[in-house]
Short mmCIF file of C-alpha atoms in Angstrom, two decimals:
data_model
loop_
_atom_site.label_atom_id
_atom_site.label_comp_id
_atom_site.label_asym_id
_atom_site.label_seq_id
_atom_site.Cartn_x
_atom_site.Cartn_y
_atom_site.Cartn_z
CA UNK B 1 -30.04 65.40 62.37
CA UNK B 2 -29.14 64.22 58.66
CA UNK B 3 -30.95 61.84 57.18
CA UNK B 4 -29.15 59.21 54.49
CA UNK B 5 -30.51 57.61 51.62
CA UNK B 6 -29.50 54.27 50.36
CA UNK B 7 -29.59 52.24 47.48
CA UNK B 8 -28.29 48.47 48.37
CA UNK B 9 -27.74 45.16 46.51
CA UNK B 10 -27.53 41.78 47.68
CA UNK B 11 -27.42 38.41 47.51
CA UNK B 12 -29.79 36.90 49.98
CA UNK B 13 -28.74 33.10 49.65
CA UNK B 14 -26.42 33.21 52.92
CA UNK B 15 -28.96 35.51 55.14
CA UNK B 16 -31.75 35.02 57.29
CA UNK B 17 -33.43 38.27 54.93
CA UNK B 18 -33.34 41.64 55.35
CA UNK B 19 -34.66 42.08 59.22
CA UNK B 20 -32.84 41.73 62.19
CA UNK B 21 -33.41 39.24 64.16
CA UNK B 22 -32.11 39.06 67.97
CA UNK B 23 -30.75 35.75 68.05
CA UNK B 24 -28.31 35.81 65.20
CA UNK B 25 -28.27 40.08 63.81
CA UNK B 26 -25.38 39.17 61.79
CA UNK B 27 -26.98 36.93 60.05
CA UNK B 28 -29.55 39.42 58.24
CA UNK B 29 -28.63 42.05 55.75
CA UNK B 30 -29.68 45.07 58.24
CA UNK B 31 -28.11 43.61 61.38
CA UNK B 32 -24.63 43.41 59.18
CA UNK B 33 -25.32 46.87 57.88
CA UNK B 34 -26.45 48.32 60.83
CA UNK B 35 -22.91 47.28 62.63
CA UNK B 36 -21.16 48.13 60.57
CA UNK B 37 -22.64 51.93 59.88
CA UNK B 38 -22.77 52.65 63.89
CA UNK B 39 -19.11 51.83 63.95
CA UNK B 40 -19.01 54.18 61.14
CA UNK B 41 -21.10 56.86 62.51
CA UNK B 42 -20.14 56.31 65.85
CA UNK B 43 -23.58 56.20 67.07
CA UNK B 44 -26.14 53.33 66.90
CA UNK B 45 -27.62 53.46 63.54
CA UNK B 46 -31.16 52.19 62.77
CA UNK B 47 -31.96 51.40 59.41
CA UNK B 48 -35.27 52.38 57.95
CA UNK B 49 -35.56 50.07 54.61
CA UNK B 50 -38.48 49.91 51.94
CA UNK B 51 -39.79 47.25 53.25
CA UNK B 52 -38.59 43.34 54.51
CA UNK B 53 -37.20 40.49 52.21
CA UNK B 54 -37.26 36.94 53.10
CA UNK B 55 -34.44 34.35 53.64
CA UNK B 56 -32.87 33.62 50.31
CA UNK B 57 -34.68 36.22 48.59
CA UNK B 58 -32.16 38.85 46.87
CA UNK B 59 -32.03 42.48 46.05
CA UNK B 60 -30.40 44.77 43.54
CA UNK B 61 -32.86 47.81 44.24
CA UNK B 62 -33.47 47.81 48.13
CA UNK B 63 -33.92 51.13 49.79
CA UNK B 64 -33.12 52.12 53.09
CA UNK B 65 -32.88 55.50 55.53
CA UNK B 66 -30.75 56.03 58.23
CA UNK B 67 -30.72 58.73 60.85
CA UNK B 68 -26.89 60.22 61.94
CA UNK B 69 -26.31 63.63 64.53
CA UNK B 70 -23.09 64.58 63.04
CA UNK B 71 -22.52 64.86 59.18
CA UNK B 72 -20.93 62.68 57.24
CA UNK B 73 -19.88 62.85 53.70
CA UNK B 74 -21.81 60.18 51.53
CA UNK B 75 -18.25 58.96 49.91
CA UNK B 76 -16.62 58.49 53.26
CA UNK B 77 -19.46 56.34 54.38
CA UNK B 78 -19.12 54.49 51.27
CA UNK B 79 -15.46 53.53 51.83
CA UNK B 80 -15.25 52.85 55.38
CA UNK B 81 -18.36 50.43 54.92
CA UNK B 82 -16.43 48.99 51.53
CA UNK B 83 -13.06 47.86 53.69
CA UNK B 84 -15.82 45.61 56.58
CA UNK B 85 -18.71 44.71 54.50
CA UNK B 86 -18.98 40.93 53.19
CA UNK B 87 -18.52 40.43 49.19
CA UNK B 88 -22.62 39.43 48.91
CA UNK B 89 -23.70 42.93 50.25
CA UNK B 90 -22.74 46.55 47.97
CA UNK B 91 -24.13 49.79 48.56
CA UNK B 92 -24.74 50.87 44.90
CA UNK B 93 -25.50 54.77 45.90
CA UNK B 94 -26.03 56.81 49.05
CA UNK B 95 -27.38 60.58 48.92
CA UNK B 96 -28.57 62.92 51.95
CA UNK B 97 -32.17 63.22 51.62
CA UNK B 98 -34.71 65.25 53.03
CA UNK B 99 -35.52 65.50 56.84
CA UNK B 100 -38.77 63.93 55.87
CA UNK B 101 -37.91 60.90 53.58
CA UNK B 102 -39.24 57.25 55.02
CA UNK B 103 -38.01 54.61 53.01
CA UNK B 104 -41.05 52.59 54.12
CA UNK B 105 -44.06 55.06 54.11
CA UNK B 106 -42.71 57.07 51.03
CA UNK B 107 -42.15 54.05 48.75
CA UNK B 108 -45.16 54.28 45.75
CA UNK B 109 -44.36 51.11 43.91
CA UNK B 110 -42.08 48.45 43.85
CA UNK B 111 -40.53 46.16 41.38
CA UNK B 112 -39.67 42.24 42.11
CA UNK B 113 -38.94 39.74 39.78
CA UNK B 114 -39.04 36.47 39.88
CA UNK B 115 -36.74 33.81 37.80
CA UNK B 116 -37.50 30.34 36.89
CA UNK B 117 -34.58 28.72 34.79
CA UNK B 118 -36.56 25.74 32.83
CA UNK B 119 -33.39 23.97 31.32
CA UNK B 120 -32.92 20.21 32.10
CA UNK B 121 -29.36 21.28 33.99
CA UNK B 122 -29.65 24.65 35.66
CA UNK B 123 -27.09 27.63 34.39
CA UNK B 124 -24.66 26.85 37.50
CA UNK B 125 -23.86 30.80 37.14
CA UNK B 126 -27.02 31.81 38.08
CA UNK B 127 -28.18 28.61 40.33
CA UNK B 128 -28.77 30.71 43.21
CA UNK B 129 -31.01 33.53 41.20
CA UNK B 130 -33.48 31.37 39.73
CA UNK B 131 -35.80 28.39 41.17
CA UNK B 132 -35.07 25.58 38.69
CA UNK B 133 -38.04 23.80 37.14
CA UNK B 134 -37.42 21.53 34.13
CA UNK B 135 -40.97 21.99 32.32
CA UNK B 136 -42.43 23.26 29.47
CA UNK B 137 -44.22 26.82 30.60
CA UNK B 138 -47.27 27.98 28.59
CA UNK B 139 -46.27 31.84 28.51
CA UNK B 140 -48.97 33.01 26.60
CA UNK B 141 -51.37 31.16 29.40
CA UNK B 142 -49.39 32.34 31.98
CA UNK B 143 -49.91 35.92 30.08
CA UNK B 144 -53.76 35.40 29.81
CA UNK B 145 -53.72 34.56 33.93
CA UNK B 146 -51.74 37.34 35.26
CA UNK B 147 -53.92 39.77 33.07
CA UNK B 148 -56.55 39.29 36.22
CA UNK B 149 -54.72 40.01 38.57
CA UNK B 150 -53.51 43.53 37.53
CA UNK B 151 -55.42 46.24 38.92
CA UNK B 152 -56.43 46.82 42.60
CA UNK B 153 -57.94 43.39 44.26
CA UNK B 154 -58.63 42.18 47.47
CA UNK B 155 -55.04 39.68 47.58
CA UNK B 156 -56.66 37.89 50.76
CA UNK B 157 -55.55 34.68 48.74
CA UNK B 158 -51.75 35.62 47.59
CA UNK B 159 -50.42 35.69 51.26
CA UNK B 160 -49.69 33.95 54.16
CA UNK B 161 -49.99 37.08 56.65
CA UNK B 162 -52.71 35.81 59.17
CA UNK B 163 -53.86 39.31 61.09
CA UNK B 164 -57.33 39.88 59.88
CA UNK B 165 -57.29 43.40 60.92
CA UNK B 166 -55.01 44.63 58.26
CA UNK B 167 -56.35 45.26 54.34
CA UNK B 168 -55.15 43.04 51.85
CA UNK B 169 -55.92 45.09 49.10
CA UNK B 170 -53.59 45.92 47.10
CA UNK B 171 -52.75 47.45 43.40
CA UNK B 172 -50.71 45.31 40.58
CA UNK B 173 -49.81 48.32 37.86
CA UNK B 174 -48.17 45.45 35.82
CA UNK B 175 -47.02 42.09 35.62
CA UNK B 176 -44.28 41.11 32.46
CA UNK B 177 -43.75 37.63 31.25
CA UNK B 178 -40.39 37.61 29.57
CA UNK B 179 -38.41 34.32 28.45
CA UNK B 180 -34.66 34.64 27.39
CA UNK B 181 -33.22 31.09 26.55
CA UNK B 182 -34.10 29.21 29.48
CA UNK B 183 -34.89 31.96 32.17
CA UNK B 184 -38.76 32.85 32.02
CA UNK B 185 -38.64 35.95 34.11
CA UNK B 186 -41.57 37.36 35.48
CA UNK B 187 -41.71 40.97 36.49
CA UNK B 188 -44.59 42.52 38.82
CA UNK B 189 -44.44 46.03 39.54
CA UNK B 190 -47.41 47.47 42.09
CA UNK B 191 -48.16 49.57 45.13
CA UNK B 192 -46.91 46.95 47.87
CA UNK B 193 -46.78 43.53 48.35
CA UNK B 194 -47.45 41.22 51.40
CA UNK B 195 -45.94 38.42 52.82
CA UNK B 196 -44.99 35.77 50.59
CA UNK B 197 -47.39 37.50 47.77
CA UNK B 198 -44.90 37.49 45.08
CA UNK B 199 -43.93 34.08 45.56
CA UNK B 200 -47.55 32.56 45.91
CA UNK B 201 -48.56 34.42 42.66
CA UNK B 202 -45.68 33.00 40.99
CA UNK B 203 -45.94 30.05 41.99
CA UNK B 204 -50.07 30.01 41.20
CA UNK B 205 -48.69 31.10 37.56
CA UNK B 206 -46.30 28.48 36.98
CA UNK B 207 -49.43 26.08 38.06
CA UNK B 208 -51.25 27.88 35.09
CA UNK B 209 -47.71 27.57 32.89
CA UNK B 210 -47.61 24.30 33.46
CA UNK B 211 -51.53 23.29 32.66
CA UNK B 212 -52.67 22.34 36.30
CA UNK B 213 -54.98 25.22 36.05
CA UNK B 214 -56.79 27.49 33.33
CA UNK B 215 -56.27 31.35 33.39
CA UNK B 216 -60.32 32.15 34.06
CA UNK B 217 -59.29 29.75 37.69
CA UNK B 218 -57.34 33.24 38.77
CA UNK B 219 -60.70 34.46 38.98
CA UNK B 220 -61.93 32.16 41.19
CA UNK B 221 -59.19 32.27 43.43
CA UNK B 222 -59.12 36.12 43.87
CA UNK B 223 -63.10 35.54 44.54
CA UNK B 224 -62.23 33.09 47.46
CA UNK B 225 -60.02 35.34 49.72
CA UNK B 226 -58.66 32.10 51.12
CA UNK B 227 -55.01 31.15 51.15
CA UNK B 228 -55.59 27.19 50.37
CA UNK B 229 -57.15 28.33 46.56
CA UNK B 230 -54.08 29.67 45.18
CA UNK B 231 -50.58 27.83 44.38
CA UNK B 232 -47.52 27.23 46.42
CA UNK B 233 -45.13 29.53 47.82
CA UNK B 234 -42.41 29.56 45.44
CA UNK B 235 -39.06 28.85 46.93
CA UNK B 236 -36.85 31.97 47.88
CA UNK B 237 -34.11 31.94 45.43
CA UNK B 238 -35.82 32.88 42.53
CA UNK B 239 -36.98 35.91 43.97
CA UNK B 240 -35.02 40.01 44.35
CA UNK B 241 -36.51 42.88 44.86
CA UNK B 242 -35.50 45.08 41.49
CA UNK B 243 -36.67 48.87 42.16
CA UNK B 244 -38.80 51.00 44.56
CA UNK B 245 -40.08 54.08 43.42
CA UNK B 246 -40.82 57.26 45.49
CA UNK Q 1 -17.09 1.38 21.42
CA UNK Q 2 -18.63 4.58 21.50
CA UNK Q 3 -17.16 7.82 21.69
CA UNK Q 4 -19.00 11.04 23.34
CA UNK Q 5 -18.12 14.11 23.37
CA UNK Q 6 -19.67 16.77 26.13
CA UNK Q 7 -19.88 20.46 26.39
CA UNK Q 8 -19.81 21.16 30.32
CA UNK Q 9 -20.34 24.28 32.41
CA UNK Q 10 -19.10 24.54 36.02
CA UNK Q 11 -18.50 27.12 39.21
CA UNK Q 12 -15.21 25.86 40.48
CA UNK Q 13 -16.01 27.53 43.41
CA UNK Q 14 -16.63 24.18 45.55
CA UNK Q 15 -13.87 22.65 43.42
CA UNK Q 16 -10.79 21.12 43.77
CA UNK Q 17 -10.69 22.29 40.21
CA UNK Q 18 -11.18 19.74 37.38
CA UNK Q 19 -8.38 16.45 37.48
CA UNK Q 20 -9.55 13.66 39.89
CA UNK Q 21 -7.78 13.48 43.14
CA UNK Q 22 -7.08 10.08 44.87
CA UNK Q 23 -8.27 11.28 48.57
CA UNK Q 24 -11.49 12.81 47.58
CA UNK Q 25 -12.44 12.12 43.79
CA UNK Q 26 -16.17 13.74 44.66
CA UNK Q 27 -14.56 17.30 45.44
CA UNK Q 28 -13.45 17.38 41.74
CA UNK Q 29 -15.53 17.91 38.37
CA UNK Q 30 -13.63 14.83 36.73
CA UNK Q 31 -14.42 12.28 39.48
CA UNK Q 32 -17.67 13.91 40.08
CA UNK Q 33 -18.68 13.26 36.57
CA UNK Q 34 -17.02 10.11 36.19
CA UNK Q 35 -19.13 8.48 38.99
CA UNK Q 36 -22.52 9.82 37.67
CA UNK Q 37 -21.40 8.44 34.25
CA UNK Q 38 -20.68 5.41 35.12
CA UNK Q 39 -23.64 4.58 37.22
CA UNK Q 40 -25.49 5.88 34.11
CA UNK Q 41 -23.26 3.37 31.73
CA UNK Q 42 -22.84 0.78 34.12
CA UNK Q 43 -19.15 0.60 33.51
CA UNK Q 44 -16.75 2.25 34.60
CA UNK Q 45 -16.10 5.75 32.71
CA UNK Q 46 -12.87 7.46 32.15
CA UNK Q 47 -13.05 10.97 31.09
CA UNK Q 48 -10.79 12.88 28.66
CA UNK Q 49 -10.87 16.82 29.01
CA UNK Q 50 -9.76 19.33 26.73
CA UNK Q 51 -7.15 19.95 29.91
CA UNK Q 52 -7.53 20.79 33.51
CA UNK Q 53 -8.67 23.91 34.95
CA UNK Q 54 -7.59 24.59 38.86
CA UNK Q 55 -9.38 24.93 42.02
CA UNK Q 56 -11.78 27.45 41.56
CA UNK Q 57 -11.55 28.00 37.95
CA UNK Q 58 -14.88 27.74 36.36
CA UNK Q 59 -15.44 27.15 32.62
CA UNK Q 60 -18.67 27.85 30.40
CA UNK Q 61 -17.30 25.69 27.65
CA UNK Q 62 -15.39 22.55 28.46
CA UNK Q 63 -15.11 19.85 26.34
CA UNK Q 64 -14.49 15.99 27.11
CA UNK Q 65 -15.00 13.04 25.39
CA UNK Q 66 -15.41 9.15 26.98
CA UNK Q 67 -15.94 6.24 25.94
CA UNK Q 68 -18.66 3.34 26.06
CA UNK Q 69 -19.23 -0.53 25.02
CA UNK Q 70 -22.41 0.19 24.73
CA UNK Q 71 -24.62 2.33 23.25
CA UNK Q 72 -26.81 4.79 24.75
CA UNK Q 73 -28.92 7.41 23.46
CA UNK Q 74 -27.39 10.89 24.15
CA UNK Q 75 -30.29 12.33 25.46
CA UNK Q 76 -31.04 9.52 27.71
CA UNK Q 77 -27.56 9.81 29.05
CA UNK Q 78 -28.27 13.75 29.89
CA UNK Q 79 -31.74 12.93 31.61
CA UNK Q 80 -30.27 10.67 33.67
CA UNK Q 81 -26.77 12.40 34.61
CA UNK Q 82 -29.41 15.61 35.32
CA UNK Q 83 -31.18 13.68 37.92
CA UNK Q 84 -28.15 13.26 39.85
CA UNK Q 85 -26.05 15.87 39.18
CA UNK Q 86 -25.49 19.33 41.44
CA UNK Q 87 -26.46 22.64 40.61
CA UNK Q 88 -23.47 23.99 39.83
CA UNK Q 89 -22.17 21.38 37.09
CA UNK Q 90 -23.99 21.29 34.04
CA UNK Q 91 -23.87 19.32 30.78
CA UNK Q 92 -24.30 21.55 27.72
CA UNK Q 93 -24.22 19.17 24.63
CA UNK Q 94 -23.35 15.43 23.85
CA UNK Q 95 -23.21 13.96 20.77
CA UNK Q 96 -21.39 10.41 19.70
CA UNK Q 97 -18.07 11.44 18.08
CA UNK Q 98 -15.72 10.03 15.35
CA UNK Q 99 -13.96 7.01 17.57
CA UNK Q 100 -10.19 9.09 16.75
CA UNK Q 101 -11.75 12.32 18.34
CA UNK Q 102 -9.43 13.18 21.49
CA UNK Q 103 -10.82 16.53 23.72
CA UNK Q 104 -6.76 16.75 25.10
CA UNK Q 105 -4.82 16.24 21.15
CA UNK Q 106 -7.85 17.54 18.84
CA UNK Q 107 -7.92 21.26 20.80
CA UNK Q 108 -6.65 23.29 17.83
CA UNK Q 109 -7.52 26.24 19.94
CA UNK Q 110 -8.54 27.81 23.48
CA UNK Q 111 -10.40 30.86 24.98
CA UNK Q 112 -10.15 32.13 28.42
CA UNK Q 113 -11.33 34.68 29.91
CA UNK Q 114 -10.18 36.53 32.95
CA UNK Q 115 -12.79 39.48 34.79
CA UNK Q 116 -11.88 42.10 37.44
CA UNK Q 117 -14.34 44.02 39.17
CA UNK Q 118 -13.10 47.43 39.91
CA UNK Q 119 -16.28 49.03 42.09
CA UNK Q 120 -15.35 49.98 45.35
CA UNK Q 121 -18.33 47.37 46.08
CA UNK Q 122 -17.80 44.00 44.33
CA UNK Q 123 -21.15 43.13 42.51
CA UNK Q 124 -22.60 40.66 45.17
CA UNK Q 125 -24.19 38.42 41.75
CA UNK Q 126 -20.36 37.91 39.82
CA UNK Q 127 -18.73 38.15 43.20
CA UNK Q 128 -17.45 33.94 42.69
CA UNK Q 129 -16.66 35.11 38.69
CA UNK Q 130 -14.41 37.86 39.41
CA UNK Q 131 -11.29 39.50 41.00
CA UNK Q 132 -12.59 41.83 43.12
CA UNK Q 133 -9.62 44.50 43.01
CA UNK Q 134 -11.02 48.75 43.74
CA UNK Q 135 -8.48 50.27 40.98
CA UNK Q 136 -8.66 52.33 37.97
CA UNK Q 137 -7.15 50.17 35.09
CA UNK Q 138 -5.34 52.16 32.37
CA UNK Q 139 -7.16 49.86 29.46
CA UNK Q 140 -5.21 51.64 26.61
CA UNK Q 141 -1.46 50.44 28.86
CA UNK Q 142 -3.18 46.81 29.08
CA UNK Q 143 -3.88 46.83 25.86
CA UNK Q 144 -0.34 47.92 24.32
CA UNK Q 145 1.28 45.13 26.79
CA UNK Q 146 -0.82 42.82 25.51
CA UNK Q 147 0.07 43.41 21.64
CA UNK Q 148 3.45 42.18 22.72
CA UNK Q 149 2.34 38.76 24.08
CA UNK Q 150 0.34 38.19 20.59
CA UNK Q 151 2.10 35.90 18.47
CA UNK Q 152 4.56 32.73 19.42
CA UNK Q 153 6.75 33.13 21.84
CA UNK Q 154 8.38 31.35 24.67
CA UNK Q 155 5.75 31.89 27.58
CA UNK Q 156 8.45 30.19 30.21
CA UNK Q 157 8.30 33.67 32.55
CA UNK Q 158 4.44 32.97 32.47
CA UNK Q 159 4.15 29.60 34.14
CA UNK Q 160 4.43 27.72 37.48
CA UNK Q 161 5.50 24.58 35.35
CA UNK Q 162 8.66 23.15 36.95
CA UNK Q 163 9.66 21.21 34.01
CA UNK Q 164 12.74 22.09 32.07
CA UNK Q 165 11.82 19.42 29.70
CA UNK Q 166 8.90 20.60 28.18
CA UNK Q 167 8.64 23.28 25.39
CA UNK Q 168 6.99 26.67 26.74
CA UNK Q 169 6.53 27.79 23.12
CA UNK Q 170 2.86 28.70 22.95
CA UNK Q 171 0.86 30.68 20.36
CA UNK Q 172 -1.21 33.53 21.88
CA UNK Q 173 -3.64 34.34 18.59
CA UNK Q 174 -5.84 36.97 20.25
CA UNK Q 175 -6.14 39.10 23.58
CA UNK Q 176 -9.03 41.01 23.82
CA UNK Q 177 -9.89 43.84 26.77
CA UNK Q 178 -13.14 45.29 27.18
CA UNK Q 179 -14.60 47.65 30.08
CA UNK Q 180 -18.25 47.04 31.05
CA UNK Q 181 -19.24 48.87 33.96
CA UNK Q 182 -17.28 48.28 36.28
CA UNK Q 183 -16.04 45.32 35.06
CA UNK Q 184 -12.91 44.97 33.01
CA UNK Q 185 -12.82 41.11 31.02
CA UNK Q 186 -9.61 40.00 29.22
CA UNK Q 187 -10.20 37.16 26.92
CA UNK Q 188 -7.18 35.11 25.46
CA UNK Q 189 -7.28 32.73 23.15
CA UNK Q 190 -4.32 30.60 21.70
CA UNK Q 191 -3.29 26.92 21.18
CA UNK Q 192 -2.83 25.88 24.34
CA UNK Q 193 -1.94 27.38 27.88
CA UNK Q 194 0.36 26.34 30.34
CA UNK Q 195 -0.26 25.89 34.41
CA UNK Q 196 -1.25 29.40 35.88
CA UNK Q 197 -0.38 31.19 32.59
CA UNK Q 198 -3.74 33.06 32.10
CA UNK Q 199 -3.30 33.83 35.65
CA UNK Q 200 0.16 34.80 35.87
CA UNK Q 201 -0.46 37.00 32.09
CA UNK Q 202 -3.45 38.93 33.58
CA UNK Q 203 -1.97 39.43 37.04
CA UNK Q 204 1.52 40.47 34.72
CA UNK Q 205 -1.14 43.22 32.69
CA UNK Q 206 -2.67 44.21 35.77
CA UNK Q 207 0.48 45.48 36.96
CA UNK Q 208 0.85 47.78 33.87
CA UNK Q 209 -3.24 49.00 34.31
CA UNK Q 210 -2.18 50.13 37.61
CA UNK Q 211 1.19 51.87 36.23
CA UNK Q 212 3.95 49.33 38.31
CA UNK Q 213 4.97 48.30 35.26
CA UNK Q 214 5.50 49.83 31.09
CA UNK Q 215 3.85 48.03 28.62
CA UNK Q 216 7.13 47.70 27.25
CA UNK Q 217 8.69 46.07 30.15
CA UNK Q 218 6.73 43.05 28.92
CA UNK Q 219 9.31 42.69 26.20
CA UNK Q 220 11.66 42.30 29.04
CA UNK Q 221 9.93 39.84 30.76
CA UNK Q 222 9.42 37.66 27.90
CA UNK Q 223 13.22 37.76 27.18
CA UNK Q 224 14.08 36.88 30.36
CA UNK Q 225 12.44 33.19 30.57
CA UNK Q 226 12.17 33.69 34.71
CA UNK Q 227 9.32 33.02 36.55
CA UNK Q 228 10.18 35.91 38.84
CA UNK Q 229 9.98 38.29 36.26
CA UNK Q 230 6.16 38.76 35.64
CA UNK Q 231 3.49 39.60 37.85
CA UNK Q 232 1.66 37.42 40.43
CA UNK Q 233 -0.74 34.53 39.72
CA UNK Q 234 -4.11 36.72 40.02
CA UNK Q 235 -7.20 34.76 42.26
CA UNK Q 236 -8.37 31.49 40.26
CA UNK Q 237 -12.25 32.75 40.93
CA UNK Q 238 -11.71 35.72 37.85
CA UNK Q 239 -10.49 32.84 34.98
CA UNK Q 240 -13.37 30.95 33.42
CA UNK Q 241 -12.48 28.88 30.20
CA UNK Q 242 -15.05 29.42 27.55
CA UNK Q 243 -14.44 27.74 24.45
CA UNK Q 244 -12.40 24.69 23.08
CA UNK Q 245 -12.11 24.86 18.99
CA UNK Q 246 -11.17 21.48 17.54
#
């Protein structure tokens, strides 16, 4: 058994995310891969990735493990899945790891960021990167609010994952608010994130950027552990999934 | 009247590229524009661009000017063409110009630029802004060639244009080539460029990065006047026009 690691980019505007889905495989980043490697490998290939990316959400950092019986050399895997694989999907490094490595269970922090272009006309080169939102954003508010929610909380409010059973806690290491001419990107970097979290605690910031709440309200709405306290779900596009750490 | 002149970015990717068409005026930047406008003006607009760009060309700095019998604040004219407008068209600047200014006869001097992505994986976020082509370009070849295109010359082996009427004399003041990661950018600028020229130039120095041709053969081709004698029109998605300098 040899066991591959991958580093893969992408952009998610055309896919139905990262997981497979039975109806339509080809229409999500692993079911493309996933054909395309077992023709490869000449075996069915499963792919083992750091962790599940929704529709329209993107990826230059995304990590995934796969599982082969014969060896392959990494560079011939490389260009036979160059010649098949669509233009929105690049494998940006593959490596043979240990037996061991689990892209999932061995991942120890992860890095998204999410884009919000404020200009009255959106860049059209990067229309499909960033959610476009013509308004002033307080960053220094926006600063003040996501200073609360670093460190490990309960973020029973920042999801839309239903099971009770599971923990929502989770730990925020950092969160960077960055603005470069119209693009205010913000950058969180922590142990794991559920469901929709990075897009509801964006889109709970840009409520703060934007004045419709004060920074101390984070506090409240971590308190609450209740979904219908914190902001919208910010839409997919502005979101990719930068770096996971092992 | 009023004249305006506009700074406009597009992707040509959805494009018919820029001149209105008679069957479908909407598939076009030009008769995209012009309706917006003059909906917004409530007459009907005629736009004047620097020059055309073709199907799938995109441009980061085009200029064109119109003009109005009334007069409307310029900022009121971007708020409401930004309402309307799609993603991937975007007005830069407008300001009310001298009533002689002309974005076609005032162009003293153009920039394009022309990108190639040589990664055995295209980068999936520039995959619509450049030539995807998996080759190693000899930069130091490309850039001798080029010296030999600087200057005025008759660009007649360069074009597509059919007429034998019109002067191919052009003035090529600059060619620049730079390597950044993976991707390789040449960026002309002159007086003026003919149909498919920057195409037909970088698909022409392509040829010499990937050693089917000598840098000095260039010499050749320019002697010769023939279209057959260059290199083929490289993909319209890798040309972007940047800057107009009136």
């Amino acid at each position: 058994m040899y066991n591959y690691k991958m580093t893969i980019a992408y952009d998610g505007t055309k896919y139905n995310g990262w997981q497979k889905q039975t109806g339509a495989p080809l229409k999500t980043i692993q079911g493309k891969l996933e054909h395309i490697l077992s023709l490869c490998c000449n075996q069915e290939i499963q792919l083992i990735a750091s962790g599940r990316t929704d529709a329209g959400v993107h990826a230059k950092g995304q990590v995934a493990n796969f599982h082969t019986n014969e060896y392959f050399e990494p560079q011939s895997i490389l260009d036979y899945v160059a010649q098949y694989l669509a233009q929105d999907v690049a494998i940006l490094d593959i490596k043979v790891a240990s037996e061991r490595f689990h892209a999932r269970y061995n991942a120890k922090f992860k890095t998204y960021e999410y884009k919000i272009d404020t200009g009255l006309f959106a860049n059209p080169f990067t229309k499909d990167y960033c959610y476009h939102l013509h308004k002033n954003l307080d960053l220094e508010a926006m600063k003040q609010a996501s200073a609360h929610l670093i460190g490990t909380h309960d973020f029973a409010s920042f999801t839309s994952m239903k099971s009770k059973k599971k923990s929502t806690v989770r730990m925020i290491a950092d969160i960077k608010i960055e603005q470069q001419n119209n693009i205010v990107t913000l950058s969180y970097r922590g142990d794991g994130f559920m469901q929709h979290m990075v897009r509801i605690l964006s889109g709970t910031l840009i409520e703060v950027g934007i004045g419709e709440r004060t920074p101390q309200n984070i506090l409240e709405v971590l308190e609450a552990k209740e979904r219908a306290k914190s902001g919208p779900t910010a839409p997919a596009n502005g979101l990719c999934l930068v770096d996971v750490e092992y």
